Amino acid sequence: PAQSAIQASSGAQPGLYGGTQNNAACDKAQMIAFLSANPDKAAAWVAAQNADPNLRWPGPTTRALTAADIPAYVGALTPLVLTADTRVTNHSFVAGKAPPRQAVLQKGSAILVDAFGVPRARCYCGNPLLPPVPSKVPVVYVGTSWPDFNPSSVSVVSAAPQPVTKFE
């Protein structure tokens, strides 16, 4: 399909996210418990988050996120639902590492976002999320597409300039 420029939306933009009103859709306690019980995955998860040079969180700002910080960090994230197909850097877990790959999450996906509106974890699997890497060449989409996927309407989220006090 023809390429169009992807415009970033501020993480504070009203209507960017929807609410689930269902704690089961994004169980932060389960994610924390899983990572606590799997130190190798916790280390890879934290390393993925720390790969974002713009990571900001309520903990000490002078040091990187650690596995011990996961309960406080995840606890401070907000569960929301994407209202548009959204491009992110997604991470999996392979051989003790969390390799990044560019991905598009389908509208309706439950995610956890930080105080600046940046997607930080996918609720379905707990994968760490970061902002997408800008592409200098036309993006090529591969894999199975969903029925209403439209490359010209893919969204990208950029951090709000100030913490968001209420997602609308």
PDB file of N, CA, C and O in Angstrom, residues 37-104:
ATOM      1  N   ALA A  37       9.021 -13.904  40.121  1.00  0.00           N
ATOM      2  CA  ALA A  37       9.292 -15.339  40.158  1.00  0.00           C
ATOM      3  C   ALA A  37      10.253 -15.791  39.065  1.00  0.00           C
ATOM      4  O   ALA A  37      10.722 -16.930  39.085  1.00  0.00           O
ATOM      5  N   ASN A  38      10.534 -14.909  38.114  1.00  0.00           N
ATOM      6  CA  ASN A  38      11.405 -15.250  36.987  1.00  0.00           C
ATOM      7  C   ASN A  38      12.489 -14.183  36.843  1.00  0.00           C
ATOM      8  O   ASN A  38      12.383 -13.293  35.977  1.00  0.00           O
ATOM      9  N   PRO A  39      13.537 -14.253  37.659  1.00  0.00           N
ATOM     10  CA  PRO A  39      14.556 -13.207  37.656  1.00  0.00           C
ATOM     11  C   PRO A  39      15.220 -12.973  36.301  1.00  0.00           C
ATOM     12  O   PRO A  39      15.578 -11.839  35.981  1.00  0.00           O
ATOM     13  N   ASP A  40      15.383 -14.034  35.497  1.00  0.00           N
ATOM     14  CA  ASP A  40      15.986 -13.853  34.176  1.00  0.00           C
ATOM     15  C   ASP A  40      15.097 -12.992  33.285  1.00  0.00           C
ATOM     16  O   ASP A  40      15.569 -12.089  32.591  1.00  0.00           O
ATOM     17  N   LYS A  41      13.796 -13.252  33.329  1.00  0.00           N
ATOM     18  CA  LYS A  41      12.867 -12.457  32.532  1.00  0.00           C
ATOM     19  C   LYS A  41      12.751 -11.034  33.090  1.00  0.00           C
ATOM     20  O   LYS A  41      12.645 -10.063  32.341  1.00  0.00           O
ATOM     21  N   ALA A  42      12.798 -10.897  34.413  1.00  0.00           N
ATOM     22  CA  ALA A  42      12.750  -9.571  35.033  1.00  0.00           C
ATOM     23  C   ALA A  42      13.960  -8.748  34.603  1.00  0.00           C
ATOM     24  O   ALA A  42      13.825  -7.559  34.276  1.00  0.00           O
ATOM     25  N   ALA A  43      15.138  -9.360  34.592  1.00  0.00           N
ATOM     26  CA  ALA A  43      16.350  -8.637  34.184  1.00  0.00           C
ATOM     27  C   ALA A  43      16.252  -8.192  32.727  1.00  0.00           C
ATOM     28  O   ALA A  43      16.613  -7.055  32.385  1.00  0.00           O
ATOM     29  N   ALA A  44      15.749  -9.065  31.867  1.00  0.00           N
ATOM     30  CA  ALA A  44      15.592  -8.705  30.453  1.00  0.00           C
ATOM     31  C   ALA A  44      14.531  -7.625  30.288  1.00  0.00           C
ATOM     32  O   ALA A  44      14.686  -6.698  29.478  1.00  0.00           O
ATOM     33  N   TRP A  45      13.428  -7.706  31.046  1.00  0.00           N
ATOM     34  CA  TRP A  45      12.339  -6.727  30.981  1.00  0.00           C
ATOM     35  C   TRP A  45      12.853  -5.341  31.370  1.00  0.00           C
ATOM     36  O   TRP A  45      12.589  -4.360  30.706  1.00  0.00           O
ATOM     37  N   VAL A  46      13.637  -5.287  32.459  1.00  0.00           N
ATOM     38  CA  VAL A  46      14.181  -4.011  32.932  1.00  0.00           C
ATOM     39  C   VAL A  46      15.200  -3.474  31.934  1.00  0.00           C
ATOM     40  O   VAL A  46      15.237  -2.281  31.662  1.00  0.00           O
ATOM     41  N   ALA A  47      16.021  -4.346  31.380  1.00  0.00           N
ATOM     42  CA  ALA A  47      17.007  -3.910  30.388  1.00  0.00           C
ATOM     43  C   ALA A  47      16.311  -3.298  29.176  1.00  0.00           C
ATOM     44  O   ALA A  47      16.768  -2.284  28.633  1.00  0.00           O
ATOM     45  N   ALA A  48      15.196  -3.895  28.764  1.00  0.00           N
ATOM     46  CA  ALA A  48      14.443  -3.343  27.636  1.00  0.00           C
ATOM     47  C   ALA A  48      13.930  -1.945  27.980  1.00  0.00           C
ATOM     48  O   ALA A  48      14.058  -1.014  27.177  1.00  0.00           O
ATOM     49  N   GLN A  49      13.354  -1.781  29.158  1.00  0.00           N
ATOM     50  CA  GLN A  49      12.850  -0.459  29.561  1.00  0.00           C
ATOM     51  C   GLN A  49      13.990   0.559  29.612  1.00  0.00           C
ATOM     52  O   GLN A  49      13.856   1.682  29.152  1.00  0.00           O
ATOM     53  N   ASN A  50      15.131   0.151  30.159  1.00  0.00           N
ATOM     54  CA  ASN A  50      16.270   1.060  30.280  1.00  0.00           C
ATOM     55  C   ASN A  50      16.904   1.404  28.935  1.00  0.00           C
ATOM     56  O   ASN A  50      17.699   2.343  28.852  1.00  0.00           O
ATOM     57  N   ALA A  51      16.553   0.661  27.883  1.00  0.00           N
ATOM     58  CA  ALA A  51      17.070   0.975  26.550  1.00  0.00           C
ATOM     59  C   ALA A  51      16.485   2.279  26.021  1.00  0.00           C
ATOM     60  O   ALA A  51      17.018   2.850  25.074  1.00  0.00           O
ATOM     61  N   ASP A  52      15.398   2.744  26.625  1.00  0.00           N
ATOM     62  CA  ASP A  52      14.798   4.011  26.216  1.00  0.00           C
ATOM     63  C   ASP A  52      15.505   5.139  26.961  1.00  0.00           C
ATOM     64  O   ASP A  52      15.353   5.272  28.173  1.00  0.00           O
ATOM     65  N   PRO A  53      16.278   5.981  26.255  1.00  0.00           N
ATOM     66  CA  PRO A  53      16.998   7.057  26.938  1.00  0.00           C
ATOM     67  C   PRO A  53      16.060   8.104  27.559  1.00  0.00           C
ATOM     68  O   PRO A  53      16.490   8.893  28.396  1.00  0.00           O
ATOM     69  N   ASN A  54      14.809   8.082  27.162  1.00  0.00           N
ATOM     70  CA  ASN A  54      13.836   9.042  27.700  1.00  0.00           C
ATOM     71  C   ASN A  54      12.951   8.450  28.787  1.00  0.00           C
ATOM     72  O   ASN A  54      11.951   9.056  29.162  1.00  0.00           O
ATOM     73  N   LEU A  55      13.312   7.265  29.301  1.00  0.00           N
ATOM     74  CA  LEU A  55      12.530   6.638  30.356  1.00  0.00           C
ATOM     75  C   LEU A  55      12.491   7.554  31.579  1.00  0.00           C
ATOM     76  O   LEU A  55      13.521   7.997  32.074  1.00  0.00           O
ATOM     77  N   ARG A  56      11.271   7.857  32.018  1.00  0.00           N
ATOM     78  CA  ARG A  56      11.084   8.651  33.238  1.00  0.00           C
ATOM     79  C   ARG A  56      10.096   7.886  34.105  1.00  0.00           C
ATOM     80  O   ARG A  56       9.086   7.409  33.624  1.00  0.00           O
ATOM     81  N   TRP A  57      10.397   7.796  35.381  1.00  0.00           N
ATOM     82  CA  TRP A  57       9.510   7.082  36.293  1.00  0.00           C
ATOM     83  C   TRP A  57       9.611   7.711  37.670  1.00  0.00           C
ATOM     84  O   TRP A  57      10.543   8.466  37.944  1.00  0.00           O
ATOM     85  N   PRO A  58       8.665   7.409  38.557  1.00  0.00           N
ATOM     86  CA  PRO A  58       8.617   8.092  39.849  1.00  0.00           C
ATOM     87  C   PRO A  58       9.744   7.732  40.811  1.00  0.00           C
ATOM     88  O   PRO A  58       9.852   8.330  41.868  1.00  0.00           O
ATOM     89  N   GLY A  59      10.591   6.781  40.465  1.00  0.00           N
ATOM     90  CA  GLY A  59      11.684   6.408  41.348  1.00  0.00           C
ATOM     91  C   GLY A  59      12.826   7.394  41.252  1.00  0.00           C
ATOM     92  O   GLY A  59      12.714   8.445  40.622  1.00  0.00           O
ATOM     93  N   PRO A  60      13.962   7.051  41.848  1.00  0.00           N
ATOM     94  CA  PRO A  60      15.131   7.940  41.785  1.00  0.00           C
ATOM     95  C   PRO A  60      15.514   8.212  40.337  1.00  0.00           C
ATOM     96  O   PRO A  60      15.649   7.282  39.549  1.00  0.00           O
ATOM     97  N   THR A  61      15.671   9.455  39.988  1.00  0.00           N
ATOM     98  CA  THR A  61      15.945   9.812  38.590  1.00  0.00           C
ATOM     99  C   THR A  61      17.424   9.707  38.246  1.00  0.00           C
ATOM    100  O   THR A  61      17.788   9.895  37.107  1.00  0.00           O
ATOM    101  N   THR A  62      18.253   9.416  39.233  1.00  0.00           N
ATOM    102  CA  THR A  62      19.684   9.375  38.970  1.00  0.00           C
ATOM    103  C   THR A  62      20.193   7.984  38.622  1.00  0.00           C
ATOM    104  O   THR A  62      21.364   7.817  38.372  1.00  0.00           O
ATOM    105  N   ARG A  63      19.307   6.986  38.624  1.00  0.00           N
ATOM    106  CA  ARG A  63      19.768   5.646  38.292  1.00  0.00           C
ATOM    107  C   ARG A  63      18.754   4.935  37.408  1.00  0.00           C
ATOM    108  O   ARG A  63      17.596   5.312  37.339  1.00  0.00           O
ATOM    109  N   ALA A  64      19.235   3.881  36.775  1.00  0.00           N
ATOM    110  CA  ALA A  64      18.378   3.098  35.890  1.00  0.00           C
ATOM    111  C   ALA A  64      17.393   2.272  36.718  1.00  0.00           C
ATOM    112  O   ALA A  64      17.604   2.009  37.904  1.00  0.00           O
ATOM    113  N   LEU A  65      16.340   1.855  36.068  1.00  0.00           N
ATOM    114  CA  LEU A  65      15.357   0.955  36.653  1.00  0.00           C
ATOM    115  C   LEU A  65      16.041  -0.378  36.964  1.00  0.00           C
ATOM    116  O   LEU A  65      16.868  -0.846  36.183  1.00  0.00           O
ATOM    117  N   THR A  66      15.725  -0.982  38.101  1.00  0.00           N
ATOM    118  CA  THR A  66      16.275  -2.296  38.460  1.00  0.00           C
ATOM    119  C   THR A  66      15.123  -3.276  38.649  1.00  0.00           C
ATOM    120  O   THR A  66      13.956  -2.867  38.771  1.00  0.00           O
ATOM    121  N   ALA A  67      15.448  -4.558  38.734  1.00  0.00           N
ATOM    122  CA  ALA A  67      14.412  -5.570  38.968  1.00  0.00           C
ATOM    123  C   ALA A  67      13.692  -5.310  40.289  1.00  0.00           C
ATOM    124  O   ALA A  67      12.490  -5.543  40.400  1.00  0.00           O
ATOM    125  N   ALA A  68      14.394  -4.796  41.282  1.00  0.00           N
ATOM    126  CA  ALA A  68      13.764  -4.486  42.565  1.00  0.00           C
ATOM    127  C   ALA A  68      12.742  -3.359  42.446  1.00  0.00           C
ATOM    128  O   ALA A  68      11.841  -3.232  43.281  1.00  0.00           O
ATOM    129  N   ASP A  69      12.861  -2.556  41.405  1.00  0.00           N
ATOM    130  CA  ASP A  69      11.941  -1.431  41.188  1.00  0.00           C
ATOM    131  C   ASP A  69      10.660  -1.832  40.460  1.00  0.00           C
ATOM    132  O   ASP A  69       9.744  -1.029  40.337  1.00  0.00           O
ATOM    133  N   ILE A  70      10.597  -3.064  39.953  1.00  0.00           N
ATOM    134  CA  ILE A  70       9.447  -3.476  39.140  1.00  0.00           C
ATOM    135  C   ILE A  70       8.109  -3.250  39.847  1.00  0.00           C
ATOM    136  O   ILE A  70       7.197  -2.685  39.236  1.00  0.00           O
ATOM    137  N   PRO A  71       7.936  -3.649  41.113  1.00  0.00           N
ATOM    138  CA  PRO A  71       6.629  -3.414  41.739  1.00  0.00           C
ATOM    139  C   PRO A  71       6.215  -1.938  41.751  1.00  0.00           C
ATOM    140  O   PRO A  71       5.070  -1.617  41.429  1.00  0.00           O
ATOM    141  N   ALA A  72       7.137  -1.046  42.077  1.00  0.00           N
ATOM    142  CA  ALA A  72       6.808   0.382  42.104  1.00  0.00           C
ATOM    143  C   ALA A  72       6.578   0.913  40.692  1.00  0.00           C
ATOM    144  O   ALA A  72       5.643   1.687  40.454  1.00  0.00           O
ATOM    145  N   TYR A  73       7.418   0.490  39.755  1.00  0.00           N
ATOM    146  CA  TYR A  73       7.307   0.979  38.379  1.00  0.00           C
ATOM    147  C   TYR A  73       6.001   0.518  37.735  1.00  0.00           C
ATOM    148  O   TYR A  73       5.224   1.330  37.231  1.00  0.00           O
ATOM    149  N   VAL A  74       5.742  -0.790  37.766  1.00  0.00           N
ATOM    150  CA  VAL A  74       4.511  -1.317  37.174  1.00  0.00           C
ATOM    151  C   VAL A  74       3.294  -0.765  37.923  1.00  0.00           C
ATOM    152  O   VAL A  74       2.277  -0.427  37.314  1.00  0.00           O
ATOM    153  N   GLY A  75       3.418  -0.636  39.234  1.00  0.00           N
ATOM    154  CA  GLY A  75       2.320  -0.083  40.030  1.00  0.00           C
ATOM    155  C   GLY A  75       1.948   1.331  39.632  1.00  0.00           C
ATOM    156  O   GLY A  75       0.798   1.745  39.770  1.00  0.00           O
ATOM    157  N   ALA A  76       2.907   2.088  39.107  1.00  0.00           N
ATOM    158  CA  ALA A  76       2.650   3.473  38.700  1.00  0.00           C
ATOM    159  C   ALA A  76       2.106   3.583  37.276  1.00  0.00           C
ATOM    160  O   ALA A  76       1.690   4.660  36.855  1.00  0.00           O
ATOM    161  N   LEU A  77       2.097   2.483  36.523  1.00  0.00           N
ATOM    162  CA  LEU A  77       1.592   2.507  35.146  1.00  0.00           C
ATOM    163  C   LEU A  77       0.068   2.455  35.140  1.00  0.00           C
ATOM    164  O   LEU A  77      -0.553   1.935  36.059  1.00  0.00           O
ATOM    165  N   THR A  78      -0.524   2.993  34.079  1.00  0.00           N
ATOM    166  CA  THR A  78      -1.983   3.058  33.956  1.00  0.00           C
ATOM    167  C   THR A  78      -2.457   2.083  32.886  1.00  0.00           C
ATOM    168  O   THR A  78      -1.972   2.139  31.745  1.00  0.00           O
ATOM    169  N   PRO A  79      -3.419   1.197  33.212  1.00  0.00           N
ATOM    170  CA  PRO A  79      -3.952   0.284  32.197  1.00  0.00           C
ATOM    171  C   PRO A  79      -4.959   1.018  31.304  1.00  0.00           C
ATOM    172  O   PRO A  79      -5.884   1.666  31.795  1.00  0.00           O
ATOM    173  N   LEU A  80      -4.737   0.930  30.005  1.00  0.00           N
ATOM    174  CA  LEU A  80      -5.605   1.581  29.018  1.00  0.00           C
ATOM    175  C   LEU A  80      -5.743   0.678  27.802  1.00  0.00           C
ATOM    176  O   LEU A  80      -5.067  -0.340  27.686  1.00  0.00           O
ATOM    177  N   VAL A  81      -6.597   1.082  26.888  1.00  0.00           N
ATOM    178  CA  VAL A  81      -6.815   0.339  25.648  1.00  0.00           C
ATOM    179  C   VAL A  81      -6.509   1.269  24.476  1.00  0.00           C
ATOM    180  O   VAL A  81      -6.920   2.438  24.467  1.00  0.00           O
ATOM    181  N   LEU A  82      -5.807   0.744  23.477  1.00  0.00           N
ATOM    182  CA  LEU A  82      -5.497   1.539  22.287  1.00  0.00           C
ATOM    183  C   LEU A  82      -6.767   1.808  21.490  1.00  0.00           C
ATOM    184  O   LEU A  82      -7.553   0.892  21.243  1.00  0.00           O
ATOM    185  N   THR A  83      -6.956   3.046  21.060  1.00  0.00           N
ATOM    186  CA  THR A  83      -8.107   3.386  20.223  1.00  0.00           C
ATOM    187  C   THR A  83      -7.723   3.449  18.747  1.00  0.00           C
ATOM    188  O   THR A  83      -8.561   3.767  17.907  1.00  0.00           O
ATOM    189  N   ALA A  84      -6.460   3.163  18.438  1.00  0.00           N
ATOM    190  CA  ALA A  84      -5.991   3.117  17.043  1.00  0.00           C
ATOM    191  C   ALA A  84      -4.877   2.088  16.961  1.00  0.00           C
ATOM    192  O   ALA A  84      -4.200   1.797  17.960  1.00  0.00           O
ATOM    193  N   ASP A  85      -4.666   1.514  15.789  1.00  0.00           N
ATOM    194  CA  ASP A  85      -3.511   0.657  15.568  1.00  0.00           C
ATOM    195  C   ASP A  85      -2.277   1.522  15.846  1.00  0.00           C
ATOM    196  O   ASP A  85      -2.169   2.637  15.324  1.00  0.00           O
ATOM    197  N   THR A  86      -1.360   1.019  16.663  1.00  0.00           N
ATOM    198  CA  THR A  86      -0.262   1.847  17.147  1.00  0.00           C
ATOM    199  C   THR A  86       1.075   1.150  16.976  1.00  0.00           C
ATOM    200  O   THR A  86       1.246  -0.006  17.382  1.00  0.00           O
ATOM    201  N   ARG A  87       2.024   1.860  16.381  1.00  0.00           N
ATOM    202  CA  ARG A  87       3.371   1.330  16.169  1.00  0.00           C
ATOM    203  C   ARG A  87       4.195   1.520  17.437  1.00  0.00           C
ATOM    204  O   ARG A  87       4.181   2.577  18.054  1.00  0.00           O
ATOM    205  N   VAL A  88       4.915   0.468  17.820  1.00  0.00           N
ATOM    206  CA  VAL A  88       5.742   0.467  19.024  1.00  0.00           C
ATOM    207  C   VAL A  88       7.014  -0.348  18.757  1.00  0.00           C
ATOM    208  O   VAL A  88       7.116  -1.032  17.746  1.00  0.00           O
ATOM    209  N   THR A  89       7.934  -0.290  19.696  1.00  0.00           N
ATOM    210  CA  THR A  89       9.026  -1.250  19.737  1.00  0.00           C
ATOM    211  C   THR A  89       8.610  -2.290  20.757  1.00  0.00           C
ATOM    212  O   THR A  89       8.458  -1.984  21.941  1.00  0.00           O
ATOM    213  N   ASN A  90       8.349  -3.496  20.298  1.00  0.00           N
ATOM    214  CA  ASN A  90       7.912  -4.602  21.144  1.00  0.00           C
ATOM    215  C   ASN A  90       9.136  -5.471  21.439  1.00  0.00           C
ATOM    216  O   ASN A  90      10.097  -5.482  20.669  1.00  0.00           O
ATOM    217  N   HIS A  91       9.099  -6.180  22.543  1.00  0.00           N
ATOM    218  CA  HIS A  91      10.199  -7.062  22.922  1.00  0.00           C
ATOM    219  C   HIS A  91       9.654  -8.448  23.235  1.00  0.00           C
ATOM    220  O   HIS A  91       8.580  -8.581  23.803  1.00  0.00           O
ATOM    221  N   SER A  92      10.425  -9.453  22.879  1.00  0.00           N
ATOM    222  CA  SER A  92      10.089 -10.827  23.246  1.00  0.00           C
ATOM    223  C   SER A  92      11.139 -11.286  24.266  1.00  0.00           C
ATOM    224  O   SER A  92      11.875 -10.462  24.805  1.00  0.00           O
ATOM    225  N   PHE A  93      11.216 -12.566  24.525  1.00  0.00           N
ATOM    226  CA  PHE A  93      12.232 -13.102  25.431  1.00  0.00           C
ATOM    227  C   PHE A  93      12.892 -14.272  24.743  1.00  0.00           C
ATOM    228  O   PHE A  93      12.250 -15.285  24.459  1.00  0.00           O
ATOM    229  N   VAL A  94      14.185 -14.129  24.438  1.00  0.00           N
ATOM    230  CA  VAL A  94      14.929 -15.170  23.735  1.00  0.00           C
ATOM    231  C   VAL A  94      16.310 -15.296  24.377  1.00  0.00           C
ATOM    232  O   VAL A  94      17.052 -14.303  24.435  1.00  0.00           O
ATOM    233  N   ALA A  95      16.632 -16.485  24.842  1.00  0.00           N
ATOM    234  CA  ALA A  95      17.967 -16.781  25.381  1.00  0.00           C
ATOM    235  C   ALA A  95      18.413 -15.756  26.429  1.00  0.00           C
ATOM    236  O   ALA A  95      19.533 -15.260  26.396  1.00  0.00           O
ATOM    237  N   GLY A  96      17.506 -15.413  27.333  1.00  0.00           N
ATOM    238  CA  GLY A  96      17.860 -14.509  28.422  1.00  0.00           C
ATOM    239  C   GLY A  96      17.876 -13.041  28.087  1.00  0.00           C
ATOM    240  O   GLY A  96      18.241 -12.216  28.914  1.00  0.00           O
ATOM    241  N   LYS A  97      17.481 -12.691  26.893  1.00  0.00           N
ATOM    242  CA  LYS A  97      17.459 -11.298  26.451  1.00  0.00           C
ATOM    243  C   LYS A  97      16.060 -10.936  25.975  1.00  0.00           C
ATOM    244  O   LYS A  97      15.230 -11.799  25.706  1.00  0.00           O
ATOM    245  N   ALA A  98      15.814  -9.628  25.831  1.00  0.00           N
ATOM    246  CA  ALA A  98      14.533  -9.129  25.306  1.00  0.00           C
ATOM    247  C   ALA A  98      14.820  -8.363  24.013  1.00  0.00           C
ATOM    248  O   ALA A  98      14.939  -7.143  24.024  1.00  0.00           O
ATOM    249  N   PRO A  99      14.970  -9.095  22.901  1.00  0.00           N
ATOM    250  CA  PRO A  99      15.302  -8.417  21.640  1.00  0.00           C
ATOM    251  C   PRO A  99      14.145  -7.537  21.158  1.00  0.00           C
ATOM    252  O   PRO A  99      12.982  -7.934  21.233  1.00  0.00           O
ATOM    253  N   PRO A 100      14.475  -6.334  20.667  1.00  0.00           N
ATOM    254  CA  PRO A 100      13.437  -5.430  20.172  1.00  0.00           C
ATOM    255  C   PRO A 100      13.058  -5.732  18.731  1.00  0.00           C
ATOM    256  O   PRO A 100      13.861  -6.249  17.956  1.00  0.00           O
ATOM    257  N   ARG A 101      11.813  -5.416  18.400  1.00  0.00           N
ATOM    258  CA  ARG A 101      11.367  -5.463  17.001  1.00  0.00           C
ATOM    259  C   ARG A 101      10.251  -4.451  16.839  1.00  0.00           C
ATOM    260  O   ARG A 101       9.489  -4.181  17.768  1.00  0.00           O
ATOM    261  N   GLN A 102      10.178  -3.898  15.678  1.00  0.00           N
ATOM    262  CA  GLN A 102       9.116  -2.936  15.389  1.00  0.00           C
ATOM    263  C   GLN A 102       7.825  -3.708  15.158  1.00  0.00           C
ATOM    264  O   GLN A 102       7.827  -4.746  14.500  1.00  0.00           O
ATOM    265  N   ALA A 103       6.741  -3.207  15.723  1.00  0.00           N
ATOM    266  CA  ALA A 103       5.461  -3.903  15.629  1.00  0.00           C
ATOM    267  C   ALA A 103       4.328  -2.895  15.645  1.00  0.00           C
ATOM    268  O   ALA A 103       4.495  -1.751  16.077  1.00  0.00           O
ATOM    269  N   VAL A 104       3.171  -3.341  15.178  1.00  0.00           N
ATOM    270  CA  VAL A 104       1.947  -2.552  15.281  1.00  0.00           C
ATOM    271  C   VAL A 104       0.996  -3.339  16.165  1.00  0.00           C
ATOM    272  O   VAL A 104       0.712  -4.506  15.898  1.00  0.00           O
TER     273      VAL A 104
END
